[in-house]
Amino acid sequence: MAKRKTPGLNTSSMSDISFLLLTFFLMTSSINTDMGIARRLPPPVPENTEIPDVRERNIFVVMINSKDKVLFNGEVGDVSLLKDRAKEFLGNPNDDPNLPEKENVVIDGLKKHYPNGYPVSKGVISLRNDRGTSYDIYFRVQNELAAAINEMRNELSNAEFSKGYADITEQQREAIDAAIPIAISEAEPTKIGGNN
């Protein structure tokens, strides 16, 4: 009796199927990416530039020590309160003499409601952190400060154009940006006292 040979498997399309599966998994899975801070750095200041004096009332100092404690103008505070404190500081809604001065600036896109100029805050948020500050708390502080400015821009956009900041035109966005600039000054990390 003759032995019958088992027929071989046709594997010619196996590579096609493997490639399709690989493509499927690459397209449907998410790959963790590093988080970062989306902010454009200012250009370097020319050497012969005179640095303007900034009055004390126009500076809101935020410090993070090596124990990740956050101080707002010398008071220990919780990061979750930072956004509201920054908004109050930059907006100075009640024209408090202890909060930043405002300067009326004529802005093209806002002339309808502000023909004599929009009151732009002279306030600057000065952020300082210790070399031992964790990236997590640093990132959270940056997010809160960015959220304060974004909310202020969104509120002005809704008041002026009846649309959120994300939904307005580029020209309208430039007007809002001029009215509420990003005024965050960041110092190089140093050793901050009071690291208890």
PDB file of N, CA and C in Angstrom, residues 50-155:
ATOM      1  N   GLU A  50      17.741  98.268  27.145  1.00  0.00           N
ATOM      2  CA  GLU A  50      17.528  98.724  28.515  1.00  0.00           C
ATOM      3  C   GLU A  50      16.301  98.008  29.071  1.00  0.00           C
ATOM      4  N   ILE A  51      16.448  97.406  30.233  1.00  0.00           N
ATOM      5  CA  ILE A  51      15.342  96.678  30.852  1.00  0.00           C
ATOM      6  C   ILE A  51      14.464  97.679  31.598  1.00  0.00           C
ATOM      7  N   PRO A  52      13.151  97.692  31.275  1.00  0.00           N
ATOM      8  CA  PRO A  52      12.274  98.667  31.924  1.00  0.00           C
ATOM      9  C   PRO A  52      12.027  98.312  33.388  1.00  0.00           C
ATOM     10  N   ASP A  53      11.799  99.341  34.200  1.00  0.00           N
ATOM     11  CA  ASP A  53      11.445  99.123  35.594  1.00  0.00           C
ATOM     12  C   ASP A  53       9.999  98.642  35.665  1.00  0.00           C
ATOM     13  N   VAL A  54       9.762  97.659  36.491  1.00  0.00           N
ATOM     14  CA  VAL A  54       8.411  97.153  36.690  1.00  0.00           C
ATOM     15  C   VAL A  54       8.044  97.433  38.139  1.00  0.00           C
ATOM     16  N   ARG A  55       6.926  98.141  38.328  1.00  0.00           N
ATOM     17  CA  ARG A  55       6.502  98.474  39.685  1.00  0.00           C
ATOM     18  C   ARG A  55       6.098  97.208  40.431  1.00  0.00           C
ATOM     19  N   GLU A  56       6.316  97.208  41.733  1.00  0.00           N
ATOM     20  CA  GLU A  56       6.056  96.022  42.554  1.00  0.00           C
ATOM     21  C   GLU A  56       4.616  95.549  42.452  1.00  0.00           C
ATOM     22  N   ARG A  57       3.666  96.473  42.363  1.00  0.00           N
ATOM     23  CA  ARG A  57       2.253  96.090  42.294  1.00  0.00           C
ATOM     24  C   ARG A  57       1.926  95.353  40.994  1.00  0.00           C
ATOM     25  N   ASN A  58       2.806  95.462  40.000  1.00  0.00           N
ATOM     26  CA  ASN A  58       2.568  94.819  38.708  1.00  0.00           C
ATOM     27  C   ASN A  58       3.175  93.425  38.602  1.00  0.00           C
ATOM     28  N   ILE A  59       3.759  92.935  39.703  1.00  0.00           N
ATOM     29  CA  ILE A  59       4.408  91.612  39.671  1.00  0.00           C
ATOM     30  C   ILE A  59       3.701  90.655  40.626  1.00  0.00           C
ATOM     31  N   PHE A  60       3.336  89.507  40.107  1.00  0.00           N
ATOM     32  CA  PHE A  60       2.740  88.426  40.890  1.00  0.00           C
ATOM     33  C   PHE A  60       3.766  87.306  40.914  1.00  0.00           C
ATOM     34  N   VAL A  61       4.386  87.099  42.063  1.00  0.00           N
ATOM     35  CA  VAL A  61       5.486  86.133  42.170  1.00  0.00           C
ATOM     36  C   VAL A  61       4.937  84.762  42.560  1.00  0.00           C
ATOM     37  N   VAL A  62       5.243  83.774  41.731  1.00  0.00           N
ATOM     38  CA  VAL A  62       4.890  82.381  42.009  1.00  0.00           C
ATOM     39  C   VAL A  62       6.194  81.627  42.161  1.00  0.00           C
ATOM     40  N   MET A  63       6.375  80.998  43.324  1.00  0.00           N
ATOM     41  CA  MET A  63       7.610  80.258  43.586  1.00  0.00           C
ATOM     42  C   MET A  63       7.269  78.815  43.949  1.00  0.00           C
ATOM     43  N   ILE A  64       8.098  77.894  43.473  1.00  0.00           N
ATOM     44  CA  ILE A  64       7.946  76.480  43.818  1.00  0.00           C
ATOM     45  C   ILE A  64       9.262  76.032  44.431  1.00  0.00           C
ATOM     46  N   ASN A  65       9.208  75.540  45.675  1.00  0.00           N
ATOM     47  CA  ASN A  65      10.451  75.114  46.304  1.00  0.00           C
ATOM     48  C   ASN A  65      10.738  73.644  46.023  1.00  0.00           C
ATOM     49  N   SER A  66      11.818  73.126  46.580  1.00  0.00           N
ATOM     50  CA  SER A  66      12.232  71.751  46.292  1.00  0.00           C
ATOM     51  C   SER A  66      11.302  70.712  46.907  1.00  0.00           C
ATOM     52  N   LYS A  67      10.460  71.130  47.847  1.00  0.00           N
ATOM     53  CA  LYS A  67       9.470  70.224  48.456  1.00  0.00           C
ATOM     54  C   LYS A  67       8.132  70.324  47.730  1.00  0.00           C
ATOM     55  N   ASP A  68       8.122  70.993  46.571  1.00  0.00           N
ATOM     56  CA  ASP A  68       6.931  71.174  45.735  1.00  0.00           C
ATOM     57  C   ASP A  68       5.835  71.999  46.398  1.00  0.00           C
ATOM     58  N   LYS A  69       6.229  72.866  47.338  1.00  0.00           N
ATOM     59  CA  LYS A  69       5.260  73.806  47.908  1.00  0.00           C
ATOM     60  C   LYS A  69       5.227  75.033  47.021  1.00  0.00           C
ATOM     61  N   VAL A  70       4.023  75.543  46.779  1.00  0.00           N
ATOM     62  CA  VAL A  70       3.842  76.687  45.893  1.00  0.00           C
ATOM     63  C   VAL A  70       3.514  77.913  46.734  1.00  0.00           C
ATOM     64  N   LEU A  71       4.199  79.002  46.440  1.00  0.00           N
ATOM     65  CA  LEU A  71       3.953  80.266  47.129  1.00  0.00           C
ATOM     66  C   LEU A  71       3.460  81.292  46.119  1.00  0.00           C
ATOM     67  N   PHE A  72       2.362  81.989  46.458  1.00  0.00           N
ATOM     68  CA  PHE A  72       1.867  83.090  45.639  1.00  0.00           C
ATOM     69  C   PHE A  72       2.124  84.358  46.428  1.00  0.00           C
ATOM     70  N   ASN A  73       2.972  85.225  45.933  1.00  0.00           N
ATOM     71  CA  ASN A  73       3.335  86.470  46.622  1.00  0.00           C
ATOM     72  C   ASN A  73       3.670  86.233  48.094  1.00  0.00           C
ATOM     73  N   GLY A  74       4.440  85.177  48.359  1.00  0.00           N
ATOM     74  CA  GLY A  74       4.929  84.903  49.699  1.00  0.00           C
ATOM     75  C   GLY A  74       4.014  84.059  50.566  1.00  0.00           C
ATOM     76  N   GLU A  75       2.796  83.741  50.117  1.00  0.00           N
ATOM     77  CA  GLU A  75       1.878  82.911  50.900  1.00  0.00           C
ATOM     78  C   GLU A  75       1.830  81.507  50.307  1.00  0.00           C
ATOM     79  N   VAL A  76       1.888  80.488  51.177  1.00  0.00           N
ATOM     80  CA  VAL A  76       1.779  79.115  50.699  1.00  0.00           C
ATOM     81  C   VAL A  76       0.346  78.909  50.218  1.00  0.00           C
ATOM     82  N   GLY A  77       0.200  78.339  49.050  1.00  0.00           N
ATOM     83  CA  GLY A  77      -1.132  78.119  48.491  1.00  0.00           C
ATOM     84  C   GLY A  77      -1.209  76.804  47.758  1.00  0.00           C
ATOM     85  N   ASP A  78      -2.429  76.386  47.490  1.00  0.00           N
ATOM     86  CA  ASP A  78      -2.656  75.150  46.753  1.00  0.00           C
ATOM     87  C   ASP A  78      -2.653  75.454  45.258  1.00  0.00           C
ATOM     88  N   VAL A  79      -2.109  74.555  44.472  1.00  0.00           N
ATOM     89  CA  VAL A  79      -2.025  74.770  43.029  1.00  0.00           C
ATOM     90  C   VAL A  79      -3.406  74.993  42.423  1.00  0.00           C
ATOM     91  N   SER A  80      -4.423  74.338  42.971  1.00  0.00           N
ATOM     92  CA  SER A  80      -5.768  74.468  42.412  1.00  0.00           C
ATOM     93  C   SER A  80      -6.319  75.893  42.537  1.00  0.00           C
ATOM     94  N   LEU A  81      -5.744  76.719  43.423  1.00  0.00           N
ATOM     95  CA  LEU A  81      -6.196  78.104  43.588  1.00  0.00           C
ATOM     96  C   LEU A  81      -5.444  79.079  42.689  1.00  0.00           C
ATOM     97  N   LEU A  82      -4.378  78.599  42.059  1.00  0.00           N
ATOM     98  CA  LEU A  82      -3.494  79.479  41.299  1.00  0.00           C
ATOM     99  C   LEU A  82      -4.197  80.134  40.111  1.00  0.00           C
ATOM    100  N   LYS A  83      -5.014  79.393  39.393  1.00  0.00           N
ATOM    101  CA  LYS A  83      -5.687  79.949  38.209  1.00  0.00           C
ATOM    102  C   LYS A  83      -6.547  81.157  38.583  1.00  0.00           C
ATOM    103  N   ASP A  84      -7.363  81.011  39.621  1.00  0.00           N
ATOM    104  CA  ASP A  84      -8.238  82.118  40.029  1.00  0.00           C
ATOM    105  C   ASP A  84      -7.446  83.305  40.549  1.00  0.00           C
ATOM    106  N   ARG A  85      -6.380  83.029  41.287  1.00  0.00           N
ATOM    107  CA  ARG A  85      -5.541  84.134  41.788  1.00  0.00           C
ATOM    108  C   ARG A  85      -4.860  84.872  40.639  1.00  0.00           C
ATOM    109  N   ALA A  86      -4.388  84.133  39.647  1.00  0.00           N
ATOM    110  CA  ALA A  86      -3.738  84.758  38.487  1.00  0.00           C
ATOM    111  C   ALA A  86      -4.739  85.578  37.684  1.00  0.00           C
ATOM    112  N   LYS A  87      -5.967  85.061  37.517  1.00  0.00           N
ATOM    113  CA  LYS A  87      -7.000  85.807  36.788  1.00  0.00           C
ATOM    114  C   LYS A  87      -7.354  87.102  37.514  1.00  0.00           C
ATOM    115  N   GLU A  88      -7.497  87.011  38.830  1.00  0.00           N
ATOM    116  CA  GLU A  88      -7.819  88.213  39.618  1.00  0.00           C
ATOM    117  C   GLU A  88      -6.682  89.233  39.509  1.00  0.00           C
ATOM    118  N   PHE A  89      -5.443  88.740  39.575  1.00  0.00           N
ATOM    119  CA  PHE A  89      -4.291  89.629  39.483  1.00  0.00           C
ATOM    120  C   PHE A  89      -4.238  90.315  38.123  1.00  0.00           C
ATOM    121  N   LEU A  90      -4.276  89.544  37.042  1.00  0.00           N
ATOM    122  CA  LEU A  90      -4.146  90.116  35.707  1.00  0.00           C
ATOM    123  C   LEU A  90      -5.346  90.976  35.316  1.00  0.00           C
ATOM    124  N   GLY A  91      -6.531  90.558  35.734  1.00  0.00           N
ATOM    125  CA  GLY A  91      -7.735  91.295  35.358  1.00  0.00           C
ATOM    126  C   GLY A  91      -7.969  92.539  36.189  1.00  0.00           C
ATOM    127  N   ASN A  92      -7.583  92.485  37.482  1.00  0.00           N
ATOM    128  CA  ASN A  92      -7.824  93.586  38.416  1.00  0.00           C
ATOM    129  C   ASN A  92      -9.207  94.209  38.170  1.00  0.00           C
ATOM    130  N   PRO A  93     -10.275  93.416  38.351  1.00  0.00           N
ATOM    131  CA  PRO A  93     -11.615  93.871  37.980  1.00  0.00           C
ATOM    132  C   PRO A  93     -12.122  95.080  38.779  1.00  0.00           C
ATOM    133  N   ASN A  94     -11.647  95.254  40.002  1.00  0.00           N
ATOM    134  CA  ASN A  94     -12.128  96.357  40.842  1.00  0.00           C
ATOM    135  C   ASN A  94     -11.145  97.522  40.910  1.00  0.00           C
ATOM    136  N   ASP A  95     -10.167  97.535  40.017  1.00  0.00           N
ATOM    137  CA  ASP A  95      -9.128  98.575  39.999  1.00  0.00           C
ATOM    138  C   ASP A  95      -8.499  98.782  41.380  1.00  0.00           C
ATOM    139  N   ASP A  96      -8.142  97.663  42.002  1.00  0.00           N
ATOM    140  CA  ASP A  96      -7.490  97.665  43.304  1.00  0.00           C
ATOM    141  C   ASP A  96      -6.108  98.310  43.166  1.00  0.00           C
ATOM    142  N   PRO A  97      -5.769  99.292  44.038  1.00  0.00           N
ATOM    143  CA  PRO A  97      -4.458  99.948  43.927  1.00  0.00           C
ATOM    144  C   PRO A  97      -3.287  99.025  44.249  1.00  0.00           C
ATOM    145  N   ASN A  98      -3.551  97.842  44.835  1.00  0.00           N
ATOM    146  CA  ASN A  98      -2.489  96.884  45.131  1.00  0.00           C
ATOM    147  C   ASN A  98      -2.265  95.884  43.995  1.00  0.00           C
ATOM    148  N   LEU A  99      -3.150  95.909  43.003  1.00  0.00           N
ATOM    149  CA  LEU A  99      -3.033  95.014  41.855  1.00  0.00           C
ATOM    150  C   LEU A  99      -2.530  95.819  40.657  1.00  0.00           C
ATOM    151  N   PRO A 100      -2.225  95.170  39.545  1.00  0.00           N
ATOM    152  CA  PRO A 100      -1.558  95.851  38.427  1.00  0.00           C
ATOM    153  C   PRO A 100      -2.315  97.043  37.845  1.00  0.00           C
ATOM    154  N   GLU A 101      -1.502  97.957  37.354  1.00  0.00           N
ATOM    155  CA  GLU A 101      -2.036  99.107  36.627  1.00  0.00           C
ATOM    156  C   GLU A 101      -2.538  98.619  35.267  1.00  0.00           C
ATOM    157  N   LYS A 102      -3.352  99.456  34.637  1.00  0.00           N
ATOM    158  CA  LYS A 102      -3.827  99.160  33.290  1.00  0.00           C
ATOM    159  C   LYS A 102      -3.502 100.347  32.395  1.00  0.00           C
ATOM    160  N   GLU A 103      -3.284 100.040  31.134  1.00  0.00           N
ATOM    161  CA  GLU A 103      -3.003 101.082  30.158  1.00  0.00           C
ATOM    162  C   GLU A 103      -3.983 100.918  28.998  1.00  0.00           C
ATOM    163  N   ASN A 104      -4.693 101.995  28.648  1.00  0.00           N
ATOM    164  CA  ASN A 104      -5.623 101.937  27.529  1.00  0.00           C
ATOM    165  C   ASN A 104      -4.854 101.867  26.220  1.00  0.00           C
ATOM    166  N   VAL A 105      -5.089 100.773  25.487  1.00  0.00           N
ATOM    167  CA  VAL A 105      -4.415 100.549  24.208  1.00  0.00           C
ATOM    168  C   VAL A 105      -5.492 100.399  23.137  1.00  0.00           C
ATOM    169  N   VAL A 106      -5.392 101.201  22.082  1.00  0.00           N
ATOM    170  CA  VAL A 106      -6.350 101.102  20.978  1.00  0.00           C
ATOM    171  C   VAL A 106      -5.987  99.869  20.159  1.00  0.00           C
ATOM    172  N   ILE A 107      -6.946  98.941  20.085  1.00  0.00           N
ATOM    173  CA  ILE A 107      -6.744  97.676  19.380  1.00  0.00           C
ATOM    174  C   ILE A 107      -7.769  97.610  18.256  1.00  0.00           C
ATOM    175  N   ASP A 108      -7.303  97.415  17.022  1.00  0.00           N
ATOM    176  CA  ASP A 108      -8.178  97.457  15.844  1.00  0.00           C
ATOM    177  C   ASP A 108      -9.457  96.645  15.995  1.00  0.00           C
ATOM    178  N   GLY A 109      -9.372  95.404  16.358  1.00  0.00           N
ATOM    179  CA  GLY A 109     -10.550  94.547  16.426  1.00  0.00           C
ATOM    180  C   GLY A 109     -11.489  94.842  17.587  1.00  0.00           C
ATOM    181  N   LEU A 110     -11.081  95.699  18.526  1.00  0.00           N
ATOM    182  CA  LEU A 110     -11.909  95.986  19.700  1.00  0.00           C
ATOM    183  C   LEU A 110     -12.370  97.444  19.753  1.00  0.00           C
ATOM    184  N   LYS A 111     -12.246  98.182  18.640  1.00  0.00           N
ATOM    185  CA  LYS A 111     -12.585  99.611  18.632  1.00  0.00           C
ATOM    186  C   LYS A 111     -14.076  99.868  18.821  1.00  0.00           C
ATOM    187  N   LYS A 112     -14.912  98.899  18.450  1.00  0.00           N
ATOM    188  CA  LYS A 112     -16.364  99.094  18.547  1.00  0.00           C
ATOM    189  C   LYS A 112     -16.796  99.371  19.986  1.00  0.00           C
ATOM    190  N   HIS A 113     -16.356  98.530  20.906  1.00  0.00           N
ATOM    191  CA  HIS A 113     -16.736  98.683  22.315  1.00  0.00           C
ATOM    192  C   HIS A 113     -15.717  99.478  23.130  1.00  0.00           C
ATOM    193  N   TYR A 114     -14.513  99.595  22.597  1.00  0.00           N
ATOM    194  CA  TYR A 114     -13.445 100.303  23.317  1.00  0.00           C
ATOM    195  C   TYR A 114     -12.786 101.327  22.384  1.00  0.00           C
ATOM    196  N   PRO A 115     -13.527 102.375  21.988  1.00  0.00           N
ATOM    197  CA  PRO A 115     -12.948 103.347  21.044  1.00  0.00           C
ATOM    198  C   PRO A 115     -11.760 104.114  21.628  1.00  0.00           C
ATOM    199  N   ASN A 116     -11.724 104.265  22.961  1.00  0.00           N
ATOM    200  CA  ASN A 116     -10.610 104.976  23.607  1.00  0.00           C
ATOM    201  C   ASN A 116      -9.495 104.040  24.048  1.00  0.00           C
ATOM    202  N   GLY A 117      -9.627 102.772  23.698  1.00  0.00           N
ATOM    203  CA  GLY A 117      -8.602 101.802  24.040  1.00  0.00           C
ATOM    204  C   GLY A 117      -9.075 100.792  25.066  1.00  0.00           C
ATOM    205  N   TYR A 118      -8.585  99.565  24.931  1.00  0.00           N
ATOM    206  CA  TYR A 118      -8.894  98.498  25.876  1.00  0.00           C
ATOM    207  C   TYR A 118      -7.917  98.590  27.047  1.00  0.00           C
ATOM    208  N   PRO A 119      -8.401  98.448  28.293  1.00  0.00           N
ATOM    209  CA  PRO A 119      -7.487  98.527  29.450  1.00  0.00           C
ATOM    210  C   PRO A 119      -6.622  97.266  29.584  1.00  0.00           C
ATOM    211  N   VAL A 120      -5.440  97.308  28.999  1.00  0.00           N
ATOM    212  CA  VAL A 120      -4.515  96.171  29.024  1.00  0.00           C
ATOM    213  C   VAL A 120      -3.725  96.204  30.331  1.00  0.00           C
ATOM    214  N   SER A 121      -3.700  95.066  31.003  1.00  0.00           N
ATOM    215  CA  SER A 121      -2.989  94.955  32.279  1.00  0.00           C
ATOM    216  C   SER A 121      -1.488  95.061  32.070  1.00  0.00           C
ATOM    217  N   LYS A 122      -0.821  95.754  32.990  1.00  0.00           N
ATOM    218  CA  LYS A 122       0.644  95.809  32.989  1.00  0.00           C
ATOM    219  C   LYS A 122       1.223  94.707  33.868  1.00  0.00           C
ATOM    220  N   GLY A 123       0.346  93.835  34.354  1.00  0.00           N
ATOM    221  CA  GLY A 123       0.768  92.773  35.259  1.00  0.00           C
ATOM    222  C   GLY A 123       1.652  91.737  34.597  1.00  0.00           C
ATOM    223  N   VAL A 124       2.616  91.248  35.369  1.00  0.00           N
ATOM    224  CA  VAL A 124       3.537  90.202  34.926  1.00  0.00           C
ATOM    225  C   VAL A 124       3.564  89.126  36.002  1.00  0.00           C
ATOM    226  N   ILE A 125       3.440  87.885  35.589  1.00  0.00           N
ATOM    227  CA  ILE A 125       3.558  86.767  36.525  1.00  0.00           C
ATOM    228  C   ILE A 125       5.002  86.288  36.464  1.00  0.00           C
ATOM    229  N   SER A 126       5.678  86.355  37.593  1.00  0.00           N
ATOM    230  CA  SER A 126       7.075  85.936  37.679  1.00  0.00           C
ATOM    231  C   SER A 126       7.117  84.540  38.291  1.00  0.00           C
ATOM    232  N   LEU A 127       7.526  83.561  37.502  1.00  0.00           N
ATOM    233  CA  LEU A 127       7.578  82.174  37.954  1.00  0.00           C
ATOM    234  C   LEU A 127       9.013  81.793  38.249  1.00  0.00           C
ATOM    235  N   ARG A 128       9.239  81.318  39.470  1.00  0.00           N
ATOM    236  CA  ARG A 128      10.568  80.849  39.870  1.00  0.00           C
ATOM    237  C   ARG A 128      10.426  79.470  40.488  1.00  0.00           C
ATOM    238  N   ASN A 129      11.349  78.607  40.174  1.00  0.00           N
ATOM    239  CA  ASN A 129      11.309  77.283  40.789  1.00  0.00           C
ATOM    240  C   ASN A 129      12.699  76.846  41.210  1.00  0.00           C
ATOM    241  N   ASP A 130      12.707  75.944  42.169  1.00  0.00           N
ATOM    242  CA  ASP A 130      13.944  75.396  42.704  1.00  0.00           C
ATOM    243  C   ASP A 130      14.448  74.302  41.761  1.00  0.00           C
ATOM    244  N   ARG A 131      15.741  74.052  41.794  1.00  0.00           N
ATOM    245  CA  ARG A 131      16.299  72.970  40.971  1.00  0.00           C
ATOM    246  C   ARG A 131      15.723  71.614  41.377  1.00  0.00           C
ATOM    247  N   GLY A 132      15.268  71.498  42.616  1.00  0.00           N
ATOM    248  CA  GLY A 132      14.723  70.233  43.103  1.00  0.00           C
ATOM    249  C   GLY A 132      13.230  70.077  42.874  1.00  0.00           C
ATOM    250  N   THR A 133      12.596  71.034  42.233  1.00  0.00           N
ATOM    251  CA  THR A 133      11.158  70.967  41.963  1.00  0.00           C
ATOM    252  C   THR A 133      10.858  69.792  41.040  1.00  0.00           C
ATOM    253  N   SER A 134       9.799  69.042  41.363  1.00  0.00           N
ATOM    254  CA  SER A 134       9.443  67.916  40.495  1.00  0.00           C
ATOM    255  C   SER A 134       8.782  68.449  39.230  1.00  0.00           C
ATOM    256  N   TYR A 135       8.941  67.686  38.151  1.00  0.00           N
ATOM    257  CA  TYR A 135       8.349  68.096  36.881  1.00  0.00           C
ATOM    258  C   TYR A 135       6.833  68.113  36.981  1.00  0.00           C
ATOM    259  N   ASP A 136       6.259  67.215  37.765  1.00  0.00           N
ATOM    260  CA  ASP A 136       4.801  67.134  37.891  1.00  0.00           C
ATOM    261  C   ASP A 136       4.220  68.440  38.429  1.00  0.00           C
ATOM    262  N   ILE A 137       4.761  68.963  39.521  1.00  0.00           N
ATOM    263  CA  ILE A 137       4.217  70.197  40.096  1.00  0.00           C
ATOM    264  C   ILE A 137       4.526  71.386  39.187  1.00  0.00           C
ATOM    265  N   TYR A 138       5.696  71.380  38.567  1.00  0.00           N
ATOM    266  CA  TYR A 138       6.054  72.444  37.629  1.00  0.00           C
ATOM    267  C   TYR A 138       5.049  72.475  36.470  1.00  0.00           C
ATOM    268  N   PHE A 139       4.735  71.312  35.941  1.00  0.00           N
ATOM    269  CA  PHE A 139       3.792  71.200  34.832  1.00  0.00           C
ATOM    270  C   PHE A 139       2.399  71.652  35.269  1.00  0.00           C
ATOM    271  N   ARG A 140       1.973  71.276  36.478  1.00  0.00           N
ATOM    272  CA  ARG A 140       0.659  71.682  36.974  1.00  0.00           C
ATOM    273  C   ARG A 140       0.575  73.196  37.141  1.00  0.00           C
ATOM    274  N   VAL A 141       1.640  73.812  37.647  1.00  0.00           N
ATOM    275  CA  VAL A 141       1.659  75.274  37.802  1.00  0.00           C
ATOM    276  C   VAL A 141       1.576  75.939  36.434  1.00  0.00           C
ATOM    277  N   GLN A 142       2.353  75.451  35.480  1.00  0.00           N
ATOM    278  CA  GLN A 142       2.305  76.001  34.119  1.00  0.00           C
ATOM    279  C   GLN A 142       0.901  75.877  33.528  1.00  0.00           C
ATOM    280  N   ASN A 143       0.256  74.730  33.741  1.00  0.00           N
ATOM    281  CA  ASN A 143      -1.106  74.522  33.232  1.00  0.00           C
ATOM    282  C   ASN A 143      -2.089  75.506  33.850  1.00  0.00           C
ATOM    283  N   GLU A 144      -1.967  75.745  35.150  1.00  0.00           N
ATOM    284  CA  GLU A 144      -2.887  76.673  35.822  1.00  0.00           C
ATOM    285  C   GLU A 144      -2.699  78.098  35.310  1.00  0.00           C
ATOM    286  N   LEU A 145      -1.453  78.502  35.098  1.00  0.00           N
ATOM    287  CA  LEU A 145      -1.192  79.848  34.586  1.00  0.00           C
ATOM    288  C   LEU A 145      -1.712  79.998  33.157  1.00  0.00           C
ATOM    289  N   ALA A 146      -1.483  78.978  32.337  1.00  0.00           N
ATOM    290  CA  ALA A 146      -1.996  79.009  30.955  1.00  0.00           C
ATOM    291  C   ALA A 146      -3.519  79.002  30.951  1.00  0.00           C
ATOM    292  N   ALA A 147      -4.131  78.243  31.870  1.00  0.00           N
ATOM    293  CA  ALA A 147      -5.591  78.186  31.949  1.00  0.00           C
ATOM    294  C   ALA A 147      -6.174  79.547  32.331  1.00  0.00           C
ATOM    295  N   ALA A 148      -5.489  80.279  33.210  1.00  0.00           N
ATOM    296  CA  ALA A 148      -5.965  81.607  33.607  1.00  0.00           C
ATOM    297  C   ALA A 148      -6.020  82.535  32.396  1.00  0.00           C
ATOM    298  N   ILE A 149      -4.965  82.546  31.613  1.00  0.00           N
ATOM    299  CA  ILE A 149      -4.922  83.414  30.427  1.00  0.00           C
ATOM    300  C   ILE A 149      -5.937  82.945  29.393  1.00  0.00           C
ATOM    301  N   ASN A 150      -6.036  81.634  29.186  1.00  0.00           N
ATOM    302  CA  ASN A 150      -6.998  81.100  28.216  1.00  0.00           C
ATOM    303  C   ASN A 150      -8.435  81.439  28.602  1.00  0.00           C
ATOM    304  N   GLU A 151      -8.765  81.335  29.887  1.00  0.00           N
ATOM    305  CA  GLU A 151     -10.118  81.671  30.338  1.00  0.00           C
ATOM    306  C   GLU A 151     -10.410  83.154  30.149  1.00  0.00           C
ATOM    307  N   MET A 152      -9.432  84.003  30.461  1.00  0.00           N
ATOM    308  CA  MET A 152      -9.626  85.438  30.275  1.00  0.00           C
ATOM    309  C   MET A 152      -9.840  85.764  28.796  1.00  0.00           C
ATOM    310  N   ARG A 153      -9.078  85.137  27.932  1.00  0.00           N
ATOM    311  CA  ARG A 153      -9.240  85.355  26.496  1.00  0.00           C
ATOM    312  C   ARG A 153     -10.602  84.850  26.021  1.00  0.00           C
ATOM    313  N   ASN A 154     -11.016  83.711  26.529  1.00  0.00           N
ATOM    314  CA  ASN A 154     -12.306  83.139  26.145  1.00  0.00           C
ATOM    315  C   ASN A 154     -13.454  84.036  26.596  1.00  0.00           C
ATOM    316  N   GLU A 155     -13.363  84.573  27.818  1.00  0.00           N
ATOM    317  CA  GLU A 155     -14.406  85.464  28.335  1.00  0.00           C
ATOM    318  C   GLU A 155     -14.506  86.737  27.502  1.00  0.00           C
TER     319      GLU A 155
END
